[in-house]
Amino acid sequence: MESNRGTTRILEEFLLMDKGVSGLCFCPDLRDPENEEEDLMWLYKMWATIPEQTHSCNVAVTDGFSRYYPDTDALITFERDVPIGVKTADCVPMLVYAPDKQGIAAIHSGWKGTLGGIVDNVMDILEDKGVDPSQLKVAFGPSISKDVYEVSQDLAESFIDAGFCEYVSSPNGQKEKPHIDLQGVNMERFLRRGVKPENIKLHSDCTYGSKMDDGSPKYASHRRSGGAPARMLSCIMMLS
């Protein structure tokens, strides 16, 4: 798929497919190194409602008429034909479908949202709307893996204090920086809220290290690129 501006090509990957629901991840084709310098928000906002992400734990419910949600990192809608999404480049994107109440959510979760519990904030709203957690279906998009996600000792201890010690590791020895499994912590939050393990689909690829057949990067990665503007879009929509 090719955009209508410049020569940036967009790759797509299905993350969640169910009756009447489609969830996808879009990413610049990084086989062209120049595409890592492309900010595609102008294009992504044509495809989905995307909040103005600030690494907060704030959640908004949209009816599709408003497209501006400042200081927000997750969107929920119960309307059909309203695509919602989040942009990421190492942080964890999550797409949620509630078949019993016909609701969907798109969540962006970096370490701040993961530690602060943006997943729980989404679950609070869904449950207030009568959603049964055991019916939820959750799909994770590509994010940085625990194998390369180094953090400070203080941050690691914050995750341990929050009850997620099993997702903190020291693969390179105790003298090196600890690592955090962001997907694992967010998965654990869903499990603790009653989502069934078989209804959670993790993503096996790492944004930092995954490569195409020719050795070029497969996904946008803030850490790998040194902060280049390329981002992925993970979005979901219920179809009429």
mmCIF file of C-alpha atoms in Angstrom:
data_model
loop_
_atom_site.group_PDB
_atom_site.id
_atom_site.type_symbol
_atom_site.label_atom_id
_atom_site.label_comp_id
_atom_site.label_asym_id
_atom_site.label_seq_id
_atom_site.Cartn_x
_atom_site.Cartn_y
_atom_site.Cartn_z
ATOM 1 C CA MET A 1 0.000 0.000 0.000
ATOM 2 C CA GLU A 2 1.454 3.387 -0.978
ATOM 3 C CA SER A 3 0.554 6.744 0.498
ATOM 4 C CA ASN A 4 -0.605 9.632 -1.655
ATOM 5 C CA ARG A 5 2.165 11.952 -0.473
ATOM 6 C CA GLY A 6 5.781 11.520 -1.409
ATOM 7 C CA THR A 7 7.068 7.989 -1.930
ATOM 8 C CA THR A 8 6.573 6.507 1.545
ATOM 9 C CA ARG A 9 5.194 3.000 1.357
ATOM 10 C CA ILE A 10 3.042 1.656 4.171
ATOM 11 C CA LEU A 11 3.110 -1.964 5.307
ATOM 12 C CA GLU A 12 0.088 -3.448 7.055
ATOM 13 C CA GLU A 13 -0.305 -6.328 9.483
ATOM 14 C CA PHE A 14 -3.528 -7.791 10.872
ATOM 15 C CA LEU A 15 -3.588 -7.929 14.664
ATOM 16 C CA LEU A 16 -7.197 -8.773 15.483
ATOM 17 C CA MET A 17 -9.922 -10.252 13.293
ATOM 18 C CA ASP A 18 -13.356 -11.219 14.527
ATOM 19 C CA LYS A 19 -16.904 -11.065 13.244
ATOM 20 C CA GLY A 20 -17.445 -7.472 12.218
ATOM 21 C CA VAL A 21 -14.191 -6.241 13.786
ATOM 22 C CA SER A 22 -10.836 -5.507 12.211
ATOM 23 C CA GLY A 23 -7.610 -4.458 13.936
ATOM 24 C CA LEU A 24 -4.443 -3.611 12.012
ATOM 25 C CA CYS A 25 -0.960 -2.212 12.427
ATOM 26 C CA PHE A 26 0.411 0.155 9.776
ATOM 27 C CA CYS A 27 4.119 0.926 9.543
ATOM 28 C CA PRO A 28 6.361 2.831 7.118
ATOM 29 C CA ASP A 29 8.335 0.502 4.882
ATOM 30 C CA LEU A 30 11.769 0.928 6.446
ATOM 31 C CA ARG A 31 13.553 -0.854 3.641
ATOM 32 C CA ASP A 32 13.922 2.733 2.468
ATOM 33 C CA PRO A 33 15.992 4.352 5.283
ATOM 34 C CA GLU A 34 14.514 7.770 4.467
ATOM 35 C CA ASN A 35 11.112 6.555 5.651
ATOM 36 C CA GLU A 36 12.349 6.575 9.245
ATOM 37 C CA GLU A 37 12.475 10.346 8.917
ATOM 38 C CA GLU A 38 8.803 10.569 7.875
ATOM 39 C CA ASP A 39 6.133 11.779 10.308
ATOM 40 C CA LEU A 40 2.979 10.156 8.958
ATOM 41 C CA MET A 41 0.492 11.630 11.422
ATOM 42 C CA TRP A 42 -1.156 13.577 8.600
ATOM 43 C CA LEU A 43 -1.920 10.253 6.930
ATOM 44 C CA TYR A 44 -2.792 8.241 10.034
ATOM 45 C CA LYS A 45 -5.335 10.853 11.125
ATOM 46 C CA MET A 46 -7.143 10.311 7.827
ATOM 47 C CA TRP A 47 -7.555 6.663 8.756
ATOM 48 C CA ALA A 48 -8.435 6.826 12.454
ATOM 49 C CA THR A 49 -9.170 9.044 15.420
ATOM 50 C CA ILE A 50 -5.887 9.264 17.338
ATOM 51 C CA PRO A 51 -5.537 10.957 20.744
ATOM 52 C CA GLU A 52 -2.844 13.523 21.520
ATOM 53 C CA GLN A 53 -0.676 11.045 23.434
ATOM 54 C CA THR A 54 1.400 12.272 26.374
ATOM 55 C CA HIS A 55 2.347 8.992 28.130
ATOM 56 C CA SER A 56 -0.558 9.560 30.520
ATOM 57 C CA CYS A 57 -3.056 7.064 31.936
ATOM 58 C CA ASN A 58 -6.004 9.085 30.643
ATOM 59 C CA VAL A 59 -8.802 7.408 28.700
ATOM 60 C CA ALA A 60 -11.571 8.972 26.601
ATOM 61 C CA VAL A 61 -14.777 7.595 25.106
ATOM 62 C CA THR A 62 -15.487 8.842 21.587
ATOM 63 C CA ASP A 63 -18.669 8.848 19.526
ATOM 64 C CA GLY A 64 -16.720 9.597 16.374
ATOM 65 C CA PHE A 65 -17.804 13.216 15.997
ATOM 66 C CA SER A 66 -14.930 14.716 17.955
ATOM 67 C CA ARG A 67 -11.420 13.948 16.721
ATOM 68 C CA TYR A 68 -9.418 15.923 19.286
ATOM 69 C CA TYR A 69 -8.521 14.281 22.588
ATOM 70 C CA PRO A 70 -5.654 16.101 24.348
ATOM 71 C CA ASP A 71 -3.539 14.455 27.048
ATOM 72 C CA THR A 72 -5.072 11.063 26.294
ATOM 73 C CA ASP A 73 -3.460 7.676 25.657
ATOM 74 C CA ALA A 74 -6.428 5.355 25.140
ATOM 75 C CA LEU A 75 -9.703 5.649 23.267
ATOM 76 C CA ILE A 76 -12.899 3.632 23.626
ATOM 77 C CA THR A 77 -15.933 3.631 21.377
ATOM 78 C CA PHE A 78 -19.212 1.743 21.202
ATOM 79 C CA GLU A 79 -20.017 3.099 17.733
ATOM 80 C CA ARG A 80 -19.686 1.210 14.467
ATOM 81 C CA ASP A 81 -17.634 2.547 11.565
ATOM 82 C CA VAL A 82 -15.542 4.664 13.953
ATOM 83 C CA PRO A 83 -11.859 3.697 13.615
ATOM 84 C CA ILE A 84 -9.716 4.505 16.637
ATOM 85 C CA GLY A 85 -5.976 4.053 17.019
ATOM 86 C CA VAL A 86 -2.706 4.876 18.745
ATOM 87 C CA LYS A 87 0.766 5.583 17.391
ATOM 88 C CA THR A 88 3.827 3.815 18.780
ATOM 89 C CA ALA A 89 7.532 3.219 18.191
ATOM 90 C CA ASP A 90 8.594 0.838 21.018
ATOM 91 C CA CYS A 91 5.693 1.447 23.423
ATOM 92 C CA VAL A 92 2.968 -1.182 23.665
ATOM 93 C CA PRO A 93 -0.133 -0.830 21.473
ATOM 94 C CA MET A 94 -3.177 -2.862 22.529
ATOM 95 C CA LEU A 95 -6.470 -3.385 20.716
ATOM 96 C CA VAL A 96 -9.498 -4.561 22.695
ATOM 97 C CA TYR A 97 -12.858 -5.920 21.550
ATOM 98 C CA ALA A 98 -15.868 -6.430 23.825
ATOM 99 C CA PRO A 99 -18.293 -8.595 21.799
ATOM 100 C CA ASP A 100 -21.009 -8.643 24.455
ATOM 101 C CA LYS A 101 -21.478 -4.852 24.446
ATOM 102 C CA GLN A 102 -20.004 -4.129 21.020
ATOM 103 C CA GLY A 103 -17.203 -1.895 22.234
ATOM 104 C CA ILE A 104 -13.584 -1.461 21.218
ATOM 105 C CA ALA A 105 -10.510 0.226 22.665
ATOM 106 C CA ALA A 106 -7.070 1.281 21.435
ATOM 107 C CA ILE A 107 -4.388 1.721 24.109
ATOM 108 C CA HIS A 108 -0.890 3.232 24.058
ATOM 109 C CA SER A 109 1.264 2.151 26.992
ATOM 110 C CA GLY A 110 4.895 3.087 27.561
ATOM 111 C CA TRP A 111 6.541 2.507 30.900
ATOM 112 C CA LYS A 112 4.516 5.307 32.500
ATOM 113 C CA GLY A 113 1.173 3.945 31.322
ATOM 114 C CA THR A 114 2.224 0.398 32.109
ATOM 115 C CA LEU A 115 3.306 1.244 35.643
ATOM 116 C CA GLY A 116 0.414 3.647 36.212
ATOM 117 C CA GLY A 117 -2.218 1.181 35.024
ATOM 118 C CA ILE A 118 -3.807 2.591 31.890
ATOM 119 C CA VAL A 119 -5.154 -0.914 31.217
ATOM 120 C CA ASP A 120 -7.054 -0.794 34.509
ATOM 121 C CA ASN A 121 -8.489 2.601 33.629
ATOM 122 C CA VAL A 122 -9.790 1.185 30.357
ATOM 123 C CA MET A 123 -11.202 -1.831 32.179
ATOM 124 C CA ASP A 124 -12.970 0.418 34.707
ATOM 125 C CA ILE A 125 -14.860 2.180 31.912
ATOM 126 C CA LEU A 126 -15.684 -1.023 30.060
ATOM 127 C CA GLU A 127 -16.993 -2.711 33.190
ATOM 128 C CA ASP A 128 -19.067 0.381 34.054
ATOM 129 C CA LYS A 129 -20.695 -0.107 30.646
ATOM 130 C CA GLY A 130 -21.540 -3.691 31.554
ATOM 131 C CA VAL A 131 -18.744 -5.445 29.669
ATOM 132 C CA ASP A 132 -17.919 -8.972 30.860
ATOM 133 C CA PRO A 133 -14.093 -9.205 31.133
ATOM 134 C CA SER A 134 -14.179 -12.919 30.402
ATOM 135 C CA GLN A 135 -15.553 -12.138 26.939
ATOM 136 C CA LEU A 136 -12.919 -9.568 26.035
ATOM 137 C CA LYS A 137 -10.476 -10.202 23.220
ATOM 138 C CA VAL A 138 -7.116 -8.419 23.366
ATOM 139 C CA ALA A 139 -4.420 -8.165 20.696
ATOM 140 C CA PHE A 140 -0.997 -6.643 21.305
ATOM 141 C CA GLY A 141 0.874 -4.902 18.522
ATOM 142 C CA PRO A 142 4.658 -4.896 18.057
ATOM 143 C CA SER A 143 6.657 -3.295 20.863
ATOM 144 C CA ILE A 144 10.142 -3.368 22.342
ATOM 145 C CA SER A 145 10.962 -6.747 23.880
ATOM 146 C CA LYS A 146 12.137 -7.513 27.402
ATOM 147 C CA ASP A 147 15.435 -8.748 25.938
ATOM 148 C CA VAL A 148 16.516 -5.219 24.996
ATOM 149 C CA TYR A 149 14.371 -2.913 27.134
ATOM 150 C CA GLU A 150 16.895 -1.691 29.699
ATOM 151 C CA VAL A 151 15.746 0.636 32.484
ATOM 152 C CA SER A 152 17.197 2.250 35.574
ATOM 153 C CA GLN A 153 17.368 0.358 38.849
ATOM 154 C CA ASP A 154 14.931 2.844 40.400
ATOM 155 C CA LEU A 155 12.334 2.216 37.696
ATOM 156 C CA ALA A 156 12.768 -1.541 37.994
ATOM 157 C CA GLU A 157 12.190 -1.301 41.740
ATOM 158 C CA SER A 158 9.017 0.710 41.098
ATOM 159 C CA PHE A 159 7.642 -2.174 39.025
ATOM 160 C CA ILE A 160 8.658 -4.642 41.723
ATOM 161 C CA ASP A 161 6.944 -2.535 44.390
ATOM 162 C CA ALA A 162 3.816 -2.411 42.213
ATOM 163 C CA GLY A 163 3.609 -6.218 42.262
ATOM 164 C CA PHE A 164 5.234 -7.123 38.935
ATOM 165 C CA CYS A 165 8.545 -8.606 40.073
ATOM 166 C CA GLU A 166 8.185 -11.569 37.688
ATOM 167 C CA TYR A 167 8.399 -9.154 34.752
ATOM 168 C CA VAL A 168 11.681 -7.596 35.887
ATOM 169 C CA SER A 169 14.873 -9.444 34.952
ATOM 170 C CA SER A 170 18.659 -9.096 34.749
ATOM 171 C CA PRO A 171 19.577 -11.131 31.657
ATOM 172 C CA ASN A 172 23.093 -9.667 31.533
ATOM 173 C CA GLY A 173 23.845 -10.141 35.208
ATOM 174 C CA GLN A 174 23.062 -8.191 38.334
ATOM 175 C CA LYS A 175 25.733 -5.569 37.623
ATOM 176 C CA GLU A 176 24.069 -4.530 34.364
ATOM 177 C CA LYS A 177 20.847 -2.550 33.942
ATOM 178 C CA PRO A 178 17.618 -4.465 34.654
ATOM 179 C CA HIS A 179 15.077 -5.179 31.935
ATOM 180 C CA ILE A 180 11.273 -4.866 32.003
ATOM 181 C CA ASP A 181 8.720 -6.896 30.037
ATOM 182 C CA LEU A 182 6.153 -4.220 29.158
ATOM 183 C CA GLN A 183 3.910 -6.640 27.265
ATOM 184 C CA GLY A 184 4.016 -9.017 30.197
ATOM 185 C CA VAL A 185 2.986 -6.401 32.767
ATOM 186 C CA ASN A 186 0.072 -5.217 30.632
ATOM 187 C CA MET A 187 -0.986 -8.801 29.995
ATOM 188 C CA GLU A 188 -0.890 -9.450 33.730
ATOM 189 C CA ARG A 189 -3.142 -6.454 34.336
ATOM 190 C CA PHE A 190 -5.717 -7.863 31.908
ATOM 191 C CA LEU A 191 -5.503 -11.287 33.549
ATOM 192 C CA ARG A 192 -6.013 -9.820 37.022
ATOM 193 C CA ARG A 193 -9.169 -8.120 35.743
ATOM 194 C CA GLY A 194 -10.667 -11.399 34.545
ATOM 195 C CA VAL A 195 -9.663 -11.559 30.886
ATOM 196 C CA LYS A 196 -9.065 -15.160 29.843
ATOM 197 C CA PRO A 197 -5.489 -16.090 28.855
ATOM 198 C CA GLU A 198 -6.710 -17.696 25.637
ATOM 199 C CA ASN A 199 -8.327 -14.391 24.644
ATOM 200 C CA ILE A 200 -5.041 -12.460 24.840
ATOM 201 C CA LYS A 201 -2.788 -12.454 21.787
ATOM 202 C CA LEU A 202 0.739 -11.243 22.466
ATOM 203 C CA HIS A 203 3.067 -10.062 19.702
ATOM 204 C CA SER A 204 6.275 -12.016 19.221
ATOM 205 C CA ASP A 205 8.279 -9.416 17.293
ATOM 206 C CA CYS A 206 10.486 -6.733 18.824
ATOM 207 C CA THR A 207 10.371 -3.242 17.365
ATOM 208 C CA TYR A 208 14.033 -2.709 18.226
ATOM 209 C CA GLY A 209 15.473 -5.858 16.726
ATOM 210 C CA SER A 210 13.074 -7.415 14.186
ATOM 211 C CA LYS A 211 14.306 -7.254 10.606
ATOM 212 C CA MET A 212 13.036 -7.767 7.092
ATOM 213 C CA ASP A 213 14.524 -10.452 4.839
ATOM 214 C CA ASP A 214 17.070 -7.963 3.510
ATOM 215 C CA GLY A 215 18.243 -7.027 7.009
ATOM 216 C CA SER A 216 16.500 -3.648 7.162
ATOM 217 C CA PRO A 217 14.399 -2.745 10.238
ATOM 218 C CA LYS A 218 10.874 -4.152 10.227
ATOM 219 C CA TYR A 219 9.196 -1.731 12.651
ATOM 220 C CA ALA A 220 9.616 1.847 13.815
ATOM 221 C CA SER A 221 11.728 2.028 16.977
ATOM 222 C CA HIS A 222 12.474 5.189 18.931
ATOM 223 C CA ARG A 223 15.457 3.625 20.708
ATOM 224 C CA ARG A 224 17.015 2.039 17.657
ATOM 225 C CA SER A 225 16.676 5.142 15.488
ATOM 226 C CA GLY A 226 17.761 7.632 18.131
ATOM 227 C CA GLY A 227 14.380 9.336 18.163
ATOM 228 C CA ALA A 228 13.544 9.447 14.444
ATOM 229 C CA PRO A 229 9.927 10.528 13.861
ATOM 230 C CA ALA A 230 8.665 7.323 12.191
ATOM 231 C CA ARG A 231 5.718 5.811 14.056
ATOM 232 C CA MET A 232 3.364 2.880 13.584
ATOM 233 C CA LEU A 233 -0.411 3.094 13.778
ATOM 234 C CA SER A 234 -2.394 0.337 15.501
ATOM 235 C CA CYS A 235 -6.106 0.840 14.926
ATOM 236 C CA ILE A 236 -9.393 -1.013 15.280
ATOM 237 C CA MET A 237 -12.912 -0.563 13.953
ATOM 238 C CA MET A 238 -16.293 -2.300 14.226
ATOM 239 C CA LEU A 239 -17.886 -2.650 10.800
ATOM 240 C CA SER A 240 -21.542 -2.128 9.965
#
